[in-house]
Tab-separated table of C-alpha atoms in Angstrom:
chain	number	residue	atom	x	y	z
A	1	UNK	CA	238.014	-85.657	13.826
A	2	UNK	CA	235.978	-83.061	12.678
A	3	UNK	CA	232.935	-84.474	11.980
A	4	UNK	CA	231.701	-83.422	15.346
A	5	UNK	CA	232.701	-79.836	15.037
A	6	UNK	CA	231.030	-79.675	11.392
A	7	UNK	CA	227.483	-81.084	13.069
A	8	UNK	CA	227.711	-78.601	16.284
A	9	UNK	CA	228.569	-75.777	14.031
A	10	UNK	CA	225.998	-76.726	11.398
A	11	UNK	CA	223.241	-75.743	14.244
A	12	UNK	CA	224.301	-72.867	16.492
A	13	UNK	CA	227.641	-72.055	18.235
A	14	UNK	CA	228.793	-69.185	18.596
A	15	UNK	CA	231.756	-66.414	18.890
A	16	UNK	CA	234.121	-67.842	17.056
A	17	UNK	CA	233.227	-71.535	17.558
A	18	UNK	CA	233.933	-71.241	21.321
A	19	UNK	CA	230.954	-71.268	23.124
A	20	UNK	CA	228.755	-73.741	21.965
A	21	UNK	CA	225.577	-75.229	23.074
A	22	UNK	CA	224.915	-78.010	25.664
A	23	UNK	CA	226.083	-81.247	24.094
A	24	UNK	CA	222.809	-82.618	24.891
A	25	UNK	CA	221.326	-80.359	22.644
A	26	UNK	CA	223.140	-81.605	19.640
A	27	UNK	CA	223.260	-84.902	20.329
A	28	UNK	CA	219.088	-84.327	21.028
A	29	UNK	CA	219.290	-83.310	17.365
A	30	UNK	CA	221.330	-86.000	15.897
A	31	UNK	CA	218.284	-88.645	17.985
A	32	UNK	CA	215.618	-86.209	15.977
A	33	UNK	CA	217.295	-87.008	13.153
A	34	UNK	CA	218.204	-90.559	13.218
A	35	UNK	CA	214.723	-91.061	14.327
A	36	UNK	CA	213.273	-89.516	10.895
A	37	UNK	CA	215.278	-91.275	8.858
A	38	UNK	CA	213.989	-94.866	10.781
A	39	UNK	CA	211.081	-93.853	9.682
A	40	UNK	CA	211.448	-93.815	6.142
A	41	UNK	CA	211.290	-97.830	6.562
A	42	UNK	CA	207.769	-97.713	7.354
A	43	UNK	CA	206.218	-97.309	4.103
A	44	UNK	CA	207.977	-100.209	3.038
A	45	UNK	CA	206.683	-102.193	6.178
A	46	UNK	CA	203.619	-101.169	6.009
A	47	UNK	CA	203.036	-101.465	2.184
A	48	UNK	CA	202.409	-98.660	1.207
A	49	UNK	CA	202.906	-98.940	-2.655
A	50	UNK	CA	201.261	-96.111	-3.664
A	51	UNK	CA	202.960	-93.254	-1.324
A	52	UNK	CA	206.262	-95.127	-2.655
A	53	UNK	CA	205.554	-94.387	-5.781
A	54	UNK	CA	204.620	-90.577	-5.321
A	55	UNK	CA	207.180	-89.538	-3.243
A	56	UNK	CA	210.406	-91.776	-4.883
A	57	UNK	CA	211.680	-88.916	-7.141
A	58	UNK	CA	211.338	-86.014	-4.950
A	59	UNK	CA	212.776	-87.950	-1.993
A	60	UNK	CA	215.993	-88.711	-4.276
A	61	UNK	CA	216.577	-85.421	-5.518
A	62	UNK	CA	216.633	-83.860	-2.393
A	63	UNK	CA	218.612	-87.037	-0.883
A	64	UNK	CA	220.838	-85.641	-4.264
A	65	UNK	CA	221.147	-82.344	-2.891
A	66	UNK	CA	221.954	-83.144	0.732
A	67	UNK	CA	225.209	-85.956	-0.669
A	68	UNK	CA	226.249	-83.497	-3.122
A	69	UNK	CA	226.910	-81.042	0.149
A	70	UNK	CA	228.130	-83.293	2.333
A	71	UNK	CA	230.865	-84.137	-0.313
A	72	UNK	CA	231.412	-80.325	-0.528
A	73	UNK	CA	231.946	-80.510	3.166
A	74	UNK	CA	234.031	-82.821	3.260
A	75	UNK	CA	236.333	-82.568	0.589
A	76	UNK	CA	236.562	-79.121	2.508
A	77	UNK	CA	237.427	-80.376	5.295
A	78	UNK	CA	240.427	-82.590	3.909
A	79	UNK	CA	241.583	-79.242	1.825
A	80	UNK	CA	241.271	-76.553	4.716
A	81	UNK	CA	241.956	-76.111	8.728
A	82	UNK	CA	239.083	-73.819	8.246
A	83	UNK	CA	237.142	-76.690	6.940
A	84	UNK	CA	234.844	-78.165	9.931
A	85	UNK	CA	232.184	-75.214	9.341
A	86	UNK	CA	228.769	-76.292	9.464
A	87	UNK	CA	227.739	-72.980	7.341
A	88	UNK	CA	229.729	-74.511	4.417
A	89	UNK	CA	226.378	-76.987	4.263
A	90	UNK	CA	223.556	-73.981	4.685
A	91	UNK	CA	223.091	-74.596	0.879
A	92	UNK	CA	221.653	-77.584	1.448
A	93	UNK	CA	219.031	-77.135	4.617
A	94	UNK	CA	216.266	-76.835	2.776
A	95	UNK	CA	216.345	-79.655	1.123
A	96	UNK	CA	216.917	-81.572	4.890
A	97	UNK	CA	214.599	-79.954	7.027
A	98	UNK	CA	212.105	-80.986	4.372
A	99	UNK	CA	213.489	-85.338	3.981
A	100	UNK	CA	213.833	-84.675	8.106
A	101	UNK	CA	210.496	-83.781	8.387
A	102	UNK	CA	208.486	-86.218	5.796
A	103	UNK	CA	210.680	-89.190	7.805
A	104	UNK	CA	209.025	-87.704	11.505
A	105	UNK	CA	205.682	-87.518	9.605
A	106	UNK	CA	205.361	-91.320	9.047
A	107	UNK	CA	204.679	-91.641	13.102
A	108	UNK	CA	201.254	-89.813	12.478
A	109	UNK	CA	198.755	-90.369	11.416
A	110	UNK	CA	197.254	-88.031	8.611
A	111	UNK	CA	193.580	-88.379	8.968
A	112	UNK	CA	190.851	-86.576	10.307
A	113	UNK	CA	193.247	-85.211	12.978
A	114	UNK	CA	195.811	-83.451	10.398
A	115	UNK	CA	198.531	-84.210	12.369
A	116	UNK	CA	200.820	-83.415	10.028
A	117	UNK	CA	200.223	-79.648	11.628
A	118	UNK	CA	201.010	-80.063	14.965
A	119	UNK	CA	203.481	-82.118	13.717
A	120	UNK	CA	204.696	-78.913	12.112
A	121	UNK	CA	204.020	-76.544	14.852
A	122	UNK	CA	206.059	-79.068	17.858
A	123	UNK	CA	209.329	-78.908	15.856
A	124	UNK	CA	209.442	-75.108	14.264
A	125	UNK	CA	208.198	-74.364	18.538
A	126	UNK	CA	211.238	-76.524	19.583
A	127	UNK	CA	213.244	-75.002	17.374
A	128	UNK	CA	212.033	-71.522	18.519
A	129	UNK	CA	212.466	-72.689	21.907
A	130	UNK	CA	216.165	-73.085	21.447
A	131	UNK	CA	217.075	-70.488	20.218
A	132	UNK	CA	215.750	-67.855	22.750
A	133	UNK	CA	217.606	-70.679	25.154
A	134	UNK	CA	220.915	-69.976	22.688
A	135	UNK	CA	220.309	-66.574	22.513
A	136	UNK	CA	219.256	-65.305	26.860
A	137	UNK	CA	221.086	-68.485	28.408
A	138	UNK	CA	224.348	-68.685	26.453
A	139	UNK	CA	224.697	-65.896	23.741
A	140	UNK	CA	223.690	-63.165	25.786
A	141	UNK	CA	225.818	-64.174	29.784
A	142	UNK	CA	229.319	-64.877	26.891
A	143	UNK	CA	228.938	-61.373	26.390
A	144	UNK	CA	228.267	-59.430	29.295
A	145	UNK	CA	230.268	-57.100	30.896
A	146	UNK	CA	231.884	-58.450	33.844
A	147	UNK	CA	230.423	-57.961	37.527
A	148	UNK	CA	230.488	-55.365	39.416
A	149	UNK	CA	231.239	-54.789	43.323
A	150	UNK	CA	230.551	-52.541	46.099
A	151	UNK	CA	232.595	-49.263	46.936
A	152	UNK	CA	232.789	-50.677	50.292
A	153	UNK	CA	232.811	-54.216	49.899
A	154	UNK	CA	235.509	-56.305	51.269
A	155	UNK	CA	238.165	-57.049	48.987
A	156	UNK	CA	241.177	-59.777	48.623
A	157	UNK	CA	244.449	-58.261	48.963
A	158	UNK	CA	243.582	-54.284	48.959
A	159	UNK	CA	246.189	-52.223	46.949
A	160	UNK	CA	245.382	-49.593	45.431
A	161	UNK	CA	248.091	-49.128	42.692
A	162	UNK	CA	246.547	-46.223	40.131
A	163	UNK	CA	247.373	-46.679	36.322
A	164	UNK	CA	247.942	-43.379	35.452
A	165	UNK	CA	245.148	-41.174	36.233
A	166	UNK	CA	242.605	-43.714	34.386
A	167	UNK	CA	242.148	-47.254	36.269
A	168	UNK	CA	243.183	-47.862	40.360
A	169	UNK	CA	243.091	-52.011	41.333
A	170	UNK	CA	241.716	-51.941	44.102
A	171	UNK	CA	242.359	-55.618	44.961
A	172	UNK	CA	243.315	-59.007	43.327
A	173	UNK	CA	243.091	-62.707	43.744
A	174	UNK	CA	245.216	-65.275	42.616
A	175	UNK	CA	243.969	-69.117	42.616
A	176	UNK	CA	246.877	-71.342	42.755
A	177	UNK	CA	250.614	-70.824	43.618
A	178	UNK	CA	251.869	-73.380	41.934
A	179	UNK	CA	251.094	-75.058	38.322
A	180	UNK	CA	252.427	-77.474	35.561
A	181	UNK	CA	253.521	-77.117	32.223
A	182	UNK	CA	250.376	-77.039	30.671
A	183	UNK	CA	248.088	-75.800	34.018
A	184	UNK	CA	246.774	-72.643	33.897
A	185	UNK	CA	246.673	-69.619	36.502
A	186	UNK	CA	243.151	-67.513	37.274
A	187	UNK	CA	243.459	-64.381	37.991
A	188	UNK	CA	240.968	-62.009	39.548
A	189	UNK	CA	241.514	-58.443	39.590
A	190	UNK	CA	239.261	-55.486	41.165
A	191	UNK	CA	238.842	-52.195	39.264
A	192	UNK	CA	237.599	-48.941	39.641
A	193	UNK	CA	237.528	-46.931	37.093
A	194	UNK	CA	238.724	-43.036	37.822
A	195	UNK	CA	239.618	-41.110	34.890
A	196	UNK	CA	238.125	-41.263	31.153
A	197	UNK	CA	240.503	-42.872	28.768
A	198	UNK	CA	240.916	-40.800	25.643
A	199	UNK	CA	240.703	-44.220	23.574
A	200	UNK	CA	241.682	-48.040	24.260
A	201	UNK	CA	244.119	-49.638	26.444
A	202	UNK	CA	244.914	-53.322	26.828
A	203	UNK	CA	245.467	-55.093	29.974
A	204	UNK	CA	248.279	-57.290	29.814
A	205	UNK	CA	249.140	-60.195	32.344
A	206	UNK	CA	252.629	-61.854	31.426
A	207	UNK	CA	254.619	-64.722	33.976
A	208	UNK	CA	257.962	-64.173	33.861
A	209	UNK	CA	260.403	-66.258	35.129
A	210	UNK	CA	263.612	-65.278	37.242
A	211	UNK	CA	265.262	-64.981	34.017
A	212	UNK	CA	263.716	-62.017	31.997
A	213	UNK	CA	262.008	-65.029	30.161
A	214	UNK	CA	257.701	-64.411	29.321
A	215	UNK	CA	256.327	-67.953	30.097
A	216	UNK	CA	253.502	-67.262	29.750
A	217	UNK	CA	250.972	-64.394	28.524
A	218	UNK	CA	247.497	-63.034	27.346
A	219	UNK	CA	247.185	-59.322	25.968
A	220	UNK	CA	243.586	-58.298	25.977
A	221	UNK	CA	240.549	-55.518	26.129
A	222	UNK	CA	238.997	-55.344	29.521
A	223	UNK	CA	236.211	-57.306	30.235
A	224	UNK	CA	237.855	-60.508	27.476
A	225	UNK	CA	236.851	-57.183	24.693
A	226	UNK	CA	233.236	-56.529	26.255
A	227	UNK	CA	233.967	-53.970	28.553
A	228	UNK	CA	236.859	-51.729	26.275
A	229	UNK	CA	238.688	-48.573	27.835
A	230	UNK	CA	236.236	-46.460	25.941
A	231	UNK	CA	233.102	-47.554	27.575
A	232	UNK	CA	234.572	-46.849	30.964
A	233	UNK	CA	233.358	-44.142	32.992
A	234	UNK	CA	234.703	-42.764	36.360
A	235	UNK	CA	233.321	-44.779	39.713
A	236	UNK	CA	232.853	-47.534	37.142
A	237	UNK	CA	233.951	-51.253	39.742
A	238	UNK	CA	234.184	-54.017	37.623
A	239	UNK	CA	236.082	-57.684	38.292
A	240	UNK	CA	238.000	-58.677	36.332
A	241	UNK	CA	238.522	-62.794	35.565
A	242	UNK	CA	241.510	-63.877	33.084
A	243	UNK	CA	242.532	-67.592	32.650
A	244	UNK	CA	246.453	-67.543	32.098
A	245	UNK	CA	247.396	-70.370	30.152
A	246	UNK	CA	251.248	-71.989	30.766
A	247	UNK	CA	252.351	-73.380	27.346
A	248	UNK	CA	252.778	-77.236	27.547
A	249	UNK	CA	256.629	-77.156	27.243
A	250	UNK	CA	257.483	-74.501	29.816
A	251	UNK	CA	260.374	-75.364	31.876
A	252	UNK	CA	260.559	-76.372	35.242
A	253	UNK	CA	261.111	-76.481	37.949
A	254	UNK	CA	260.650	-72.998	37.598
A	255	UNK	CA	259.969	-69.830	39.487
A	256	UNK	CA	258.005	-66.710	37.616
A	257	UNK	CA	256.503	-63.830	38.891
A	258	UNK	CA	253.288	-62.975	37.688
A	259	UNK	CA	252.468	-59.275	36.540
A	260	UNK	CA	249.888	-56.938	34.969
A	261	UNK	CA	249.714	-53.468	33.757
A	262	UNK	CA	248.183	-51.349	30.701
A	263	UNK	CA	248.972	-50.492	27.384
A	264	UNK	CA	247.904	-48.361	24.680
A	265	UNK	CA	247.785	-50.654	20.956
A	266	UNK	CA	251.385	-50.411	19.560
A	267	UNK	CA	252.795	-47.257	22.628
A	268	UNK	CA	253.091	-46.510	25.513
A	269	UNK	CA	252.330	-48.384	29.057
A	270	UNK	CA	250.479	-46.708	31.807
A	271	UNK	CA	252.826	-45.570	34.325
A	272	UNK	CA	251.463	-47.010	38.473
A	273	UNK	CA	251.983	-45.472	41.374
A	274	UNK	CA	251.351	-46.847	44.694
A	275	UNK	CA	248.997	-46.348	47.246
A	276	UNK	CA	251.551	-43.527	49.120
A	277	UNK	CA	252.219	-42.096	45.961
A	278	UNK	CA	255.872	-44.111	44.713
A	279	UNK	CA	256.206	-44.924	41.245
A	280	UNK	CA	255.788	-48.679	40.643
A	281	UNK	CA	257.066	-48.619	37.060
A	282	UNK	CA	254.697	-49.895	34.360
A	283	UNK	CA	254.338	-53.491	35.119
A	284	UNK	CA	252.658	-54.641	38.908
A	285	UNK	CA	254.340	-57.707	40.345
A	286	UNK	CA	251.342	-59.320	41.985
A	287	UNK	CA	252.638	-63.044	42.925
A	288	UNK	CA	255.177	-65.184	42.352
A	289	UNK	CA	254.308	-68.888	40.939
A	290	UNK	CA	255.937	-72.260	41.336
A	291	UNK	CA	256.380	-73.799	38.028
A	292	UNK	CA	256.598	-77.304	39.054
A	293	UNK	CA	257.303	-80.830	36.642
A	294	UNK	CA	254.653	-82.988	35.071
A	295	UNK	CA	255.038	-86.357	36.639
A	296	UNK	CA	257.578	-88.531	34.654
A	297	UNK	CA	260.872	-89.552	34.062
A	298	UNK	CA	262.016	-87.323	32.195
A	299	UNK	CA	263.031	-83.712	31.837
A	300	UNK	CA	260.340	-81.809	30.595
A	301	UNK	CA	257.533	-84.026	30.036
A	302	UNK	CA	255.997	-84.276	26.845
A	303	UNK	CA	253.929	-86.242	24.694
A	304	UNK	CA	254.553	-84.497	20.886
A	305	UNK	CA	254.097	-87.514	18.271
A	306	UNK	CA	255.421	-86.748	14.902
A	307	UNK	CA	253.630	-88.429	12.440
A	308	UNK	CA	253.414	-91.815	14.564
A	309	UNK	CA	257.112	-92.714	14.112
A	310	UNK	CA	258.698	-91.152	16.809
A	311	UNK	CA	257.452	-89.515	20.536
A	312	UNK	CA	259.166	-86.546	22.183
A	313	UNK	CA	259.151	-87.815	25.899
A	314	UNK	CA	261.341	-84.635	27.176
A	315	UNK	CA	263.865	-81.876	26.441
A	316	UNK	CA	266.573	-79.976	28.507
A	317	UNK	CA	268.496	-77.490	27.615
A	318	UNK	CA	271.940	-76.904	29.157
A	319	UNK	CA	270.784	-73.292	30.078
A	320	UNK	CA	268.672	-70.411	29.622
A	321	UNK	CA	270.697	-67.373	29.474
A	322	UNK	CA	273.649	-67.503	27.165
A	323	UNK	CA	276.230	-65.190	25.781
A	324	UNK	CA	277.631	-64.370	22.713
A	325	UNK	CA	279.843	-67.241	21.085
A	326	UNK	CA	278.622	-69.587	23.693
A	327	UNK	CA	276.755	-73.205	22.473
A	328	UNK	CA	273.217	-74.038	23.271
A	329	UNK	CA	273.105	-78.287	24.108
A	330	UNK	CA	269.183	-79.176	23.583
A	331	UNK	CA	268.795	-83.323	24.574
A	332	UNK	CA	266.012	-85.079	23.756
A	333	UNK	CA	264.184	-87.510	24.753
A	334	UNK	CA	262.573	-89.942	21.628
A	335	UNK	CA	260.361	-92.773	21.659
A	336	UNK	CA	260.673	-95.189	18.952
A	337	UNK	CA	256.493	-95.676	17.930
A	338	UNK	CA	258.067	-97.738	15.553
A	339	UNK	CA	260.867	-100.606	14.778
A	340	UNK	CA	263.755	-99.127	13.640
A	341	UNK	CA	262.319	-95.173	12.601
A	342	UNK	CA	265.609	-94.899	10.342
A	343	UNK	CA	265.669	-91.977	7.642
A	344	UNK	CA	264.785	-89.270	9.786
A	345	UNK	CA	266.947	-85.621	10.326
A	346	UNK	CA	266.050	-83.499	13.897
A	347	UNK	CA	266.130	-79.734	13.117
A	348	UNK	CA	266.737	-77.431	15.759
A	349	UNK	CA	266.086	-73.401	15.211
A	350	UNK	CA	266.326	-70.393	16.698
A	351	UNK	CA	263.508	-67.808	15.833
A	352	UNK	CA	263.164	-64.583	17.060
A	353	UNK	CA	259.748	-63.006	18.432
A	354	UNK	CA	258.056	-62.632	15.065
A	355	UNK	CA	258.609	-66.056	14.308
A	356	UNK	CA	262.294	-65.176	11.613
A	357	UNK	CA	264.595	-68.678	12.060
A	358	UNK	CA	267.961	-67.016	12.294
A	359	UNK	CA	270.329	-69.811	12.874
A	360	UNK	CA	269.469	-73.602	12.416
A	361	UNK	CA	271.241	-76.640	12.656
A	362	UNK	CA	269.954	-80.019	11.069
A	363	UNK	CA	271.652	-83.354	12.055
A	364	UNK	CA	271.258	-87.062	12.305
A	365	UNK	CA	268.781	-88.161	14.712
A	366	UNK	CA	269.940	-90.667	17.236
A	367	UNK	CA	273.927	-89.425	17.130
A	368	UNK	CA	275.606	-92.305	17.905
A	369	UNK	CA	272.557	-94.663	18.762
A	370	UNK	CA	270.916	-94.468	15.052
A	371	UNK	CA	267.717	-95.271	14.732
A	372	UNK	CA	267.811	-98.160	12.670
A	373	UNK	CA	268.750	-100.429	15.900
A	374	UNK	CA	265.980	-98.423	18.058
A	375	UNK	CA	262.718	-101.317	18.746
A	376	UNK	CA	259.380	-99.673	19.106
A	377	UNK	CA	258.870	-98.820	22.368
A	378	UNK	CA	262.768	-97.825	22.952
A	379	UNK	CA	263.752	-94.103	24.676
A	380	UNK	CA	266.487	-92.948	23.877
A	381	UNK	CA	268.640	-88.786	24.479
A	382	UNK	CA	269.183	-87.157	21.638
A	383	UNK	CA	271.754	-84.366	21.965
A	384	UNK	CA	272.530	-81.627	19.781
A	385	UNK	CA	274.506	-78.580	20.101
A	386	UNK	CA	273.286	-75.215	18.372
A	387	UNK	CA	276.843	-72.429	18.045
A	388	UNK	CA	274.648	-69.514	18.837
A	389	UNK	CA	277.757	-67.102	16.674
A	390	UNK	CA	278.509	-63.953	17.696
A	391	UNK	CA	275.399	-62.038	15.618
A	392	UNK	CA	272.261	-61.962	18.167
A	393	UNK	CA	271.509	-59.413	19.648
A	394	UNK	CA	270.339	-59.622	23.362
A	395	UNK	CA	266.236	-60.224	24.570
A	396	UNK	CA	264.331	-63.174	24.232
A	397	UNK	CA	264.455	-65.788	21.732
A	398	UNK	CA	262.471	-69.286	20.589
A	399	UNK	CA	263.982	-72.971	20.252
A	400	UNK	CA	262.081	-74.469	17.603
A	401	UNK	CA	262.455	-78.325	17.152
A	402	UNK	CA	261.314	-80.388	14.279
A	403	UNK	CA	261.670	-83.971	12.115
A	404	UNK	CA	262.446	-84.128	9.029
A	405	UNK	CA	261.681	-87.028	6.364
A	406	UNK	CA	265.239	-86.923	4.662
A	407	UNK	CA	264.025	-89.121	1.567
A	408	UNK	CA	261.131	-86.321	0.915
A	409	UNK	CA	262.821	-83.370	2.756
A	410	UNK	CA	259.515	-82.600	4.451
A	411	UNK	CA	258.768	-82.035	8.144
A	412	UNK	CA	256.565	-84.577	9.394
A	413	UNK	CA	253.335	-83.285	11.522
A	414	UNK	CA	252.562	-83.895	15.193
A	415	UNK	CA	249.461	-85.932	15.427
A	416	UNK	CA	246.887	-85.566	18.448
A	417	UNK	CA	245.361	-88.826	19.885
A	418	UNK	CA	242.077	-88.284	17.680
A	419	UNK	CA	244.650	-87.919	14.500
A	420	UNK	CA	244.347	-84.513	14.049
A	421	UNK	CA	247.179	-82.499	12.475
A	422	UNK	CA	248.997	-79.585	14.738
A	423	UNK	CA	251.322	-78.803	13.574
A	424	UNK	CA	254.501	-79.680	12.024
A	425	UNK	CA	256.993	-77.650	14.759
A	426	UNK	CA	257.358	-77.593	17.861
A	427	UNK	CA	257.848	-74.233	20.110
A	428	UNK	CA	259.703	-75.492	23.503
A	429	UNK	CA	260.904	-72.858	26.100
A	430	UNK	CA	262.984	-69.590	25.484
A	431	UNK	CA	266.145	-69.333	25.616
A	432	UNK	CA	267.499	-65.155	26.250
A	433	UNK	CA	270.767	-63.530	24.673
A	434	UNK	CA	272.664	-60.996	27.587
């Protein structure tokens, strides 16, 4: 499943891999390589014995070099999550280049037109053209500053909210009023710089539900990093476009408020005042967003495949806000992906904001209906009770679910549709202690 990423990053994939070239370029390069490979059959078809004897040894040595480094890359794919990087194959590029050029040269006559020279010119010109397209067409726009707007432009939802003395939110537009778990919310923010910042500030866009729990968040330098506050000058105006992704495990149905603000890294938030000079706190609410359930017969529908043995189809809590001494009841809806999936236990954990496990309960799967009696395709409700005790302080906590093989005492990995491993636990929606 990772070979495709290794191939695309070999030729050109920018940023942290999130800026690819058009897929047609990668397909075209693969076609060119296949054409070169097919060219090796031509000397045999033409019975060019002298050619085959003269080139057999050097071509085999070059091929050995390519296979060696592909073996290194493939082995790294198996042992490291950072494995599918084309740069690990770079030491073999000289050998690969000669092999590809030689295969392509079999299609053109060598005399008297010196077609090999023209072939080299075409290949080098094509690569140079790809470089220009990649830089000007994809890399440069990806790191361009956000677009501006005129001082007298008619803006959506004019608001004039002043953040300290540094920047004014002139208007905004939220493109979705409802979202499902796993979906996204797109926000356009129209900013005008009113003062020179003393340093960099981070922009936050938060989605907070009625219980005060964070549903989704994005904290970033302005311009998604392309226009940091340290580069601002008074009078600058720019449109910040932010996409906020809602986790697939977000609790629904629910209602949440989209808020924005600025803060100094590791320190304070900027205070906000309205157009009338009244203080608005340090987080500005923009819109109310409805979080609607995904289709399906189970609450908080999921598709988490645990190692091909069980699939989590949904979950629910008895409530989301708790007091010391309360009990959290979690119902998990499991689908058996194989008949009688025995030998498994469920671990429910309460973890803090830095991921430290504070409370957990590990218990048998299925309760009164042990999995040894589950036919493949069966979906059953699995109930677990977790005593929250008296020690948890006020604030939000995450709930983590994992599936344990009792024989090996190991967590079962979740796997994607293409077979790649996602992780060995699933973070469900947050709860809140009051």
